[in-house]
Amino acid sequence: MPPRQRLSPTDRRAQLLAVGARLFAARPYDDVLMEEVAKEAGVSRALLYRHFPSKHALFAAVYQQAADQLLAETRLDPADSLVEQLIQGMDVHLDYFTANRNAVLAANRVLAGDPVIQSIMTNELDALRTRLLAVLPLADDSAREAVSAVLKSWLVFVQVLCVDWLTHETCTRTELRDICVGALLGALRPLLADGVSHEWPPRRPAAES
């Protein structure tokens, strides 16, 4: 074990989270051992367990950190078109999913039904739904409840489809993104304000002769 570096409790926790995130991304959940996390971090198992009493607790903290970061990186800027906002949000999530395949599969397969992990995912989906609802150009206020229901169903659809794609990859990443974006635009079209540009797929300029 390398010499232990003295860190503040906050910095030590951040270091352990970084090591945990790297290992959970690289290997299936069952193959990650707390002893290995301690060794990689250059700390004793006792110190690791003082910060995270179990592998489950470490994984939950890693996944919560990832969910917070995904929300922070999903801009949903009203200055962008609706299509641009959806593409940006999907790209942020797909970047994380592909780079952390094992962690995502662990949360959705190995730990499916675990109340702590499911709460993290539910909270992130609810936050995304609230933010989308705030930027969507609704036809009128009476459409808000219907749009909220559509968004809730669509976010679950995206979650299930992406988890299946991580397992089988039956299409390209771009095709997966465009399927998800197109599904929402099609579902929302009757509920959005007239004149809103949400053409899909985007029209590409004709090739110059």
Coordinates of C-alpha atoms in Angstrom, one line a residue:
M1 CA 0.0 0.0 0.0
P2 CA 1.4 3.4 -0.9
P3 CA 2.0 5.9 2.0
R4 CA -1.2 7.4 3.1
Q5 CA -1.7 11.0 2.1
R6 CA -3.1 13.3 4.7
L7 CA -6.4 14.8 3.5
S8 CA -9.3 16.6 5.1
P9 CA -12.4 14.5 5.7
T10 CA -14.1 16.3 2.8
D11 CA -11.1 15.7 0.4
R12 CA -10.8 12.1 1.6
R13 CA -14.4 11.4 0.8
A14 CA -14.0 13.0 -2.6
Q15 CA -11.0 10.8 -3.3
L16 CA -12.8 7.6 -2.2
L17 CA -15.7 8.5 -4.4
A18 CA -13.4 9.0 -7.4
V19 CA -11.8 5.7 -6.8
G20 CA -15.2 4.0 -6.4
A21 CA -16.6 5.6 -9.5
R22 CA -13.6 4.4 -11.5
L23 CA -13.9 0.8 -10.3
F24 CA -17.7 0.6 -10.6
A25 CA -17.4 1.9 -14.2
A26 CA -14.6 -0.6 -15.0
R27 CA -16.1 -3.8 -13.5
P28 CA -19.5 -5.4 -12.7
Y29 CA -20.8 -4.5 -9.3
D30 CA -20.2 -7.9 -7.8
D31 CA -16.5 -7.9 -8.9
V32 CA -15.7 -4.6 -7.0
L33 CA -14.3 -5.3 -3.5
M34 CA -14.0 -2.8 -0.8
E35 CA -10.5 -4.1 -0.1
E36 CA -9.6 -3.1 -3.6
V37 CA -11.1 0.4 -3.2
A38 CA -9.0 0.9 0.0
K39 CA -5.8 -0.3 -1.8
E40 CA -6.4 1.9 -4.8
A41 CA -7.0 4.9 -2.5
G42 CA -4.0 4.1 -0.4
V43 CA -6.0 3.9 2.8
S44 CA -6.8 1.3 5.4
R45 CA -10.0 -0.7 5.2
A46 CA -10.9 0.8 8.6
L47 CA -10.7 4.3 7.2
L48 CA -12.7 3.4 4.1
Y49 CA -15.4 1.9 6.2
R50 CA -15.5 5.0 8.4
H51 CA -16.6 7.0 5.3
F52 CA -18.7 4.3 3.7
P53 CA -19.9 1.4 5.9
S54 CA -20.6 -0.9 3.0
K55 CA -20.1 -1.3 -0.7
H56 CA -23.7 -0.5 -1.2
A57 CA -23.2 2.8 0.6
L58 CA -20.2 3.6 -1.5
F59 CA -22.1 2.8 -4.7
A60 CA -25.1 4.9 -3.7
A61 CA -22.9 7.9 -3.0
V62 CA -21.1 7.4 -6.4
Y63 CA -24.5 7.2 -8.1
Q64 CA -25.9 10.2 -6.3
Q65 CA -22.8 12.3 -7.3
A66 CA -23.3 11.2 -10.9
A67 CA -27.0 12.1 -10.9
D68 CA -26.2 15.6 -9.5
Q69 CA -23.5 16.1 -12.1
L70 CA -25.9 15.0 -14.9
L71 CA -28.5 17.5 -13.8
A72 CA -25.9 20.2 -13.6
E73 CA -24.6 19.5 -17.2
T74 CA -28.1 19.3 -18.7
R75 CA -28.5 22.9 -19.7
L76 CA -32.1 23.1 -21.1
D77 CA -31.4 26.7 -22.2
P78 CA -34.5 28.4 -23.5
A79 CA -32.3 30.3 -25.9
D80 CA -31.8 27.1 -27.8
S81 CA -34.5 25.5 -29.9
L82 CA -36.5 22.6 -28.3
V83 CA -34.7 20.1 -30.5
E84 CA -31.3 21.5 -29.5
Q85 CA -32.2 21.3 -25.8
L86 CA -33.3 17.7 -26.1
I87 CA -30.3 16.6 -28.1
Q88 CA -27.9 18.3 -25.6
G89 CA -29.7 16.6 -22.6
M90 CA -29.6 13.2 -24.3
D91 CA -25.9 13.6 -25.3
V92 CA -25.0 14.4 -21.7
H93 CA -26.7 11.3 -20.4
L94 CA -25.5 9.0 -23.2
D95 CA -21.9 10.2 -22.6
Y96 CA -22.2 9.1 -19.0
F97 CA -24.0 5.8 -19.8
T98 CA -21.4 4.7 -22.3
A99 CA -18.5 5.7 -20.1
N100 CA -20.0 4.0 -17.0
R101 CA -21.8 1.0 -18.5
N102 CA -21.2 -1.3 -15.6
A103 CA -22.4 1.3 -13.0
V104 CA -25.6 2.0 -14.9
L105 CA -26.3 -1.7 -15.4
A106 CA -25.6 -2.3 -11.7
A107 CA -28.1 0.4 -10.7
N108 CA -30.8 -0.8 -13.1
R109 CA -30.2 -4.6 -13.0
V110 CA -28.2 -5.8 -10.1
L111 CA -29.7 -3.3 -7.7
A112 CA -33.1 -3.0 -9.3
G113 CA -35.7 -2.6 -6.6
D114 CA -33.1 -1.3 -4.1
P115 CA -35.0 1.6 -2.4
V116 CA -31.9 3.8 -2.0
I117 CA -30.7 3.5 -5.6
Q118 CA -34.2 3.7 -7.0
S119 CA -34.8 6.9 -5.0
I120 CA -31.7 8.5 -6.5
M121 CA -32.9 7.7 -10.0
T122 CA -36.5 8.7 -9.3
N123 CA -35.4 12.0 -7.9
E124 CA -33.2 12.8 -11.0
L125 CA -36.1 11.9 -13.4
D126 CA -38.5 14.1 -11.4
A127 CA -36.0 17.0 -11.5
L128 CA -35.5 16.5 -15.3
R129 CA -39.3 16.5 -15.7
T130 CA -39.7 19.7 -13.8
R131 CA -37.0 21.4 -15.7
L132 CA -38.4 20.2 -19.1
L133 CA -41.9 21.3 -18.1
A134 CA -40.5 24.8 -17.3
V135 CA -39.0 25.3 -20.8
L136 CA -41.5 23.6 -23.0
P137 CA -43.6 26.1 -25.1
L138 CA -47.0 24.8 -24.1
A139 CA -50.1 25.5 -26.1
D140 CA -51.8 26.8 -22.9
D141 CA -51.8 26.2 -19.2
S142 CA -54.5 23.5 -19.5
A143 CA -51.9 21.3 -21.3
R144 CA -49.5 21.3 -18.4
E145 CA -50.9 18.2 -16.7
A146 CA -51.0 16.2 -19.9
V147 CA -47.4 17.3 -20.8
S148 CA -46.2 16.4 -17.3
A149 CA -47.7 12.9 -17.7
V150 CA -46.1 12.5 -21.2
L151 CA -42.7 13.6 -19.8
K152 CA -42.9 11.1 -16.9
S153 CA -43.7 8.2 -19.3
W154 CA -41.0 9.3 -21.8
L155 CA -38.3 9.5 -19.1
V156 CA -39.0 5.9 -18.1
F157 CA -39.1 4.9 -21.7
V158 CA -35.6 6.4 -22.3
Q159 CA -34.3 4.8 -19.1
V160 CA -35.5 1.3 -20.1
L161 CA -34.4 1.7 -23.8
C162 CA -30.9 2.9 -22.8
V163 CA -30.3 0.1 -20.3
D164 CA -31.3 -2.5 -23.0
W165 CA -29.0 -0.7 -25.5
L166 CA -26.1 -0.9 -23.0
T167 CA -26.7 -4.7 -22.9
H168 CA -27.3 -5.4 -26.6
E169 CA -26.4 -2.3 -28.7
T170 CA -28.9 -3.1 -31.4
C171 CA -28.4 0.4 -33.0
T172 CA -25.8 3.1 -33.1
R173 CA -25.5 5.7 -30.3
T174 CA -26.8 8.4 -32.6
E175 CA -29.8 6.3 -33.7
L176 CA -30.6 5.7 -30.0
R177 CA -30.5 9.4 -29.3
D178 CA -32.6 10.3 -32.3
I179 CA -35.2 7.6 -31.4
C180 CA -35.5 9.1 -27.9
V181 CA -35.8 12.7 -29.1
G182 CA -38.2 11.8 -31.9
A183 CA -40.4 9.8 -29.5
L184 CA -40.9 12.8 -27.2
L185 CA -41.4 15.3 -30.1
G186 CA -44.1 13.1 -31.6
A187 CA -45.9 12.6 -28.3
L188 CA -45.8 16.4 -27.4
R189 CA -46.7 17.8 -30.9
P190 CA -50.4 18.1 -30.1
L191 CA -49.7 19.9 -26.8
L192 CA -47.1 22.5 -27.9
A193 CA -47.8 26.0 -29.0
D194 CA -48.5 26.6 -32.6
G195 CA -45.6 27.8 -34.7
V196 CA -43.0 26.1 -32.4
S197 CA -40.2 24.6 -34.6
H198 CA -39.8 21.0 -33.6
E199 CA -39.2 19.5 -37.0
W200 CA -37.8 16.0 -36.7
P201 CA -35.5 14.7 -38.1
P202 CA -33.8 18.1 -38.6
R203 CA -33.8 19.2 -42.3
R204 CA -30.3 19.1 -43.7
P205 CA -29.3 21.5 -46.5
A206 CA -29.3 20.0 -50.0
A207 CA -25.9 19.2 -51.3
E208 CA -24.5 21.8 -53.5
S209 CA -24.3 20.9 -57.2

